[in-house]
Amino acid sequence: MEKTTVLYAGKAKQMFNTDDPDVLWVEYKDQATALNGKKKVQIAGKGELNRKISSLLFAELNAAGLPTHYLKTLDATTMLVKKCTMIPLEAVVRNFASGSFERKFQVAHLRPLVPAVHEFFYKSDALDDPFINDEQAIALGYADQATIQAIHTLSDQVNAYLKERFAQLGIDLVDFKLEFGRLSDGTLVLADELSPDNMRLVDQESGNSLDKDVFRKDQGPLTPVYAQVLERLQSVVSR
Ligand code: 5GP
């Protein structure tokens, strides 16, 4: 398999077309960004850690019957994924209050949220990824009713799986952001990435963040924290 033209050059990943029209080549970069790209730093080893964590979790979800775009790993920072047409929504699921939710409602940090809260944000750097509700997304043609419903269902299933997986490691899954796409046959799949760049993880014992909040809040070096998440995931293998 060879990569051909650049499809997309993002902040943390670069995607290429390949000689197979159904397969894309994804390279994870050593770049960390926050504040919609306003804070940007090179962090050696970050791309490899995010690729490894994403590969591991995507493979487990595939095995659990939850469809993702992941096909296989090529090297330290590269994976192959199924090509899909992306839905321009970020699906956020929250189990505990943090981040923008905590700021918006001025509630206690890590207050448990029951039921888990689902929020959509419209993917637009120019608009700073604004919140969008289900009807707004449908009326603006970003997804139809059935797709919105299917995303809610799959997001709940992914949340149930990951919450339990991290709980076994002494980690609370606070919140996370998912992106979905459709394969050429119409199947809805989880796409983008699954790493501490797009989820908040809190160590149950110490209360320390094990995710990109360490970078956002300047709490110290990022790679040892991501390496710890990977080690814990590898130390307890899913059943
Ligand atoms: P919040 O809305 O509280 O800032 O983010 C909620 C969750 O979604 C967090 O786990 C955060 O990391 C993730 N998230 C929200 N927006 C983005 C984004 O544009 N990129 C990435 N990688 N993650 C995001």
mmCIF file of N, CA and C in Angstrom, residues 92-98 101 105 107 110-119 152 155-156 159-160 163 173-176:
data_model
loop_
_atom_site.group_PDB
_atom_site.id
_atom_site.type_symbol
_atom_site.label_atom_id
_atom_site.label_comp_id
_atom_site.label_asym_id
_atom_site.label_seq_id
_atom_site.Cartn_x
_atom_site.Cartn_y
_atom_site.Cartn_z
ATOM 1 N N VAL A 92 -20.049 15.103 21.642
ATOM 2 C CA VAL A 92 -19.410 15.076 22.960
ATOM 3 C C VAL A 92 -20.331 14.333 23.930
ATOM 4 N N VAL A 93 -19.739 13.440 24.714
ATOM 5 C CA VAL A 93 -20.481 12.737 25.774
ATOM 6 C C VAL A 93 -19.808 13.079 27.094
ATOM 7 N N ARG A 94 -20.615 13.417 28.099
ATOM 8 C CA ARG A 94 -20.062 13.823 29.398
ATOM 9 C C ARG A 94 -20.643 12.969 30.521
ATOM 10 N N ASN A 95 -19.742 12.353 31.303
ATOM 11 C CA ASN A 95 -20.154 11.603 32.495
ATOM 12 C C ASN A 95 -19.994 12.429 33.772
ATOM 13 N N PHE A 96 -19.093 13.408 33.722
ATOM 14 C CA PHE A 96 -18.849 14.318 34.850
ATOM 15 C C PHE A 96 -18.667 15.726 34.281
ATOM 16 N N ALA A 97 -19.031 16.737 35.079
ATOM 17 C CA ALA A 97 -18.898 18.121 34.613
ATOM 18 C C ALA A 97 -17.429 18.527 34.564
ATOM 19 N N SER A 98 -17.044 19.123 33.438
ATOM 20 C CA SER A 98 -15.685 19.635 33.285
ATOM 21 C C SER A 98 -15.697 20.593 32.094
ATOM 22 N N PHE A 101 -18.644 22.682 29.810
ATOM 23 C CA PHE A 101 -19.916 22.445 30.519
ATOM 24 C C PHE A 101 -19.862 23.061 31.917
ATOM 25 N N PHE A 105 -22.344 26.254 32.992
ATOM 26 C CA PHE A 105 -23.381 26.149 34.017
ATOM 27 C C PHE A 105 -22.875 26.467 35.423
ATOM 28 N N VAL A 107 -21.024 24.864 37.557
ATOM 29 C CA VAL A 107 -21.289 23.778 38.510
ATOM 30 C C VAL A 107 -19.962 23.209 38.996
ATOM 31 N N LEU A 110 -16.271 18.091 38.147
ATOM 32 C CA LEU A 110 -16.462 16.633 38.221
ATOM 33 C C LEU A 110 -17.747 16.219 38.927
ATOM 34 N N ARG A 111 -18.717 17.104 38.951
ATOM 35 C CA ARG A 111 -20.042 16.692 39.436
ATOM 36 C C ARG A 111 -20.580 15.604 38.505
ATOM 37 N N PRO A 112 -21.037 14.465 39.058
ATOM 38 C CA PRO A 112 -21.545 13.389 38.190
ATOM 39 C C PRO A 112 -22.776 13.839 37.412
ATOM 40 N N LEU A 113 -22.860 13.426 36.158
ATOM 41 C CA LEU A 113 -23.987 13.798 35.304
ATOM 42 C C LEU A 113 -24.776 12.538 34.959
ATOM 43 N N VAL A 114 -26.019 12.480 35.428
ATOM 44 C CA VAL A 114 -26.879 11.327 35.164
ATOM 45 C C VAL A 114 -28.206 11.831 34.627
ATOM 46 N N PRO A 115 -28.605 11.446 33.408
ATOM 47 C CA PRO A 115 -27.876 10.570 32.500
ATOM 48 C C PRO A 115 -26.658 11.300 31.911
ATOM 49 N N ALA A 116 -25.791 10.522 31.268
ATOM 50 C CA ALA A 116 -24.670 11.128 30.556
ATOM 51 C C ALA A 116 -25.220 12.165 29.578
ATOM 52 N N VAL A 117 -24.527 13.295 29.487
ATOM 53 C CA VAL A 117 -24.990 14.399 28.631
ATOM 54 C C VAL A 117 -24.404 14.252 27.224
ATOM 55 N N HIS A 118 -25.273 14.381 26.219
ATOM 56 C CA HIS A 118 -24.812 14.381 24.820
ATOM 57 C C HIS A 118 -24.911 15.802 24.289
ATOM 58 N N GLU A 119 -23.865 16.253 23.632
ATOM 59 C CA GLU A 119 -23.894 17.577 22.996
ATOM 60 C C GLU A 119 -23.276 17.451 21.608
ATOM 61 N N HIS A 152 -26.392 9.048 18.460
ATOM 62 C CA HIS A 152 -26.654 8.989 19.910
ATOM 63 C C HIS A 152 -26.497 7.557 20.419
ATOM 64 N N SER A 155 -22.812 6.441 20.258
ATOM 65 C CA SER A 155 -22.047 7.184 21.277
ATOM 66 C C SER A 155 -22.290 6.589 22.659
ATOM 67 N N ASP A 156 -23.543 6.238 22.956
ATOM 68 C CA ASP A 156 -23.865 5.617 24.255
ATOM 69 C C ASP A 156 -23.142 4.282 24.413
ATOM 70 N N ASN A 159 -19.525 4.920 24.975
ATOM 71 C CA ASN A 159 -19.346 5.406 26.350
ATOM 72 C C ASN A 159 -19.400 4.245 27.347
ATOM 73 N N ALA A 160 -20.355 3.370 27.192
ATOM 74 C CA ALA A 160 -20.476 2.228 28.121
ATOM 75 C C ALA A 160 -19.207 1.384 28.082
ATOM 76 N N LYS A 163 -16.093 3.592 29.482
ATOM 77 C CA LYS A 163 -16.239 3.878 30.919
ATOM 78 C C LYS A 163 -15.801 2.677 31.742
ATOM 79 N N LEU A 173 -13.627 8.109 33.218
ATOM 80 C CA LEU A 173 -13.806 8.731 31.898
ATOM 81 C C LEU A 173 -14.749 9.915 32.107
ATOM 82 N N VAL A 174 -14.194 11.118 32.097
ATOM 83 C CA VAL A 174 -14.973 12.324 32.411
ATOM 84 C C VAL A 174 -15.833 12.734 31.220
ATOM 85 N N ASP A 175 -15.194 12.885 30.054
ATOM 86 C CA ASP A 175 -15.935 13.240 28.838
ATOM 87 C C ASP A 175 -15.072 12.905 27.621
ATOM 88 N N PHE A 176 -15.655 12.962 26.457
ATOM 89 C CA PHE A 176 -14.889 12.703 25.237
ATOM 90 C C PHE A 176 -15.649 13.228 24.023
#
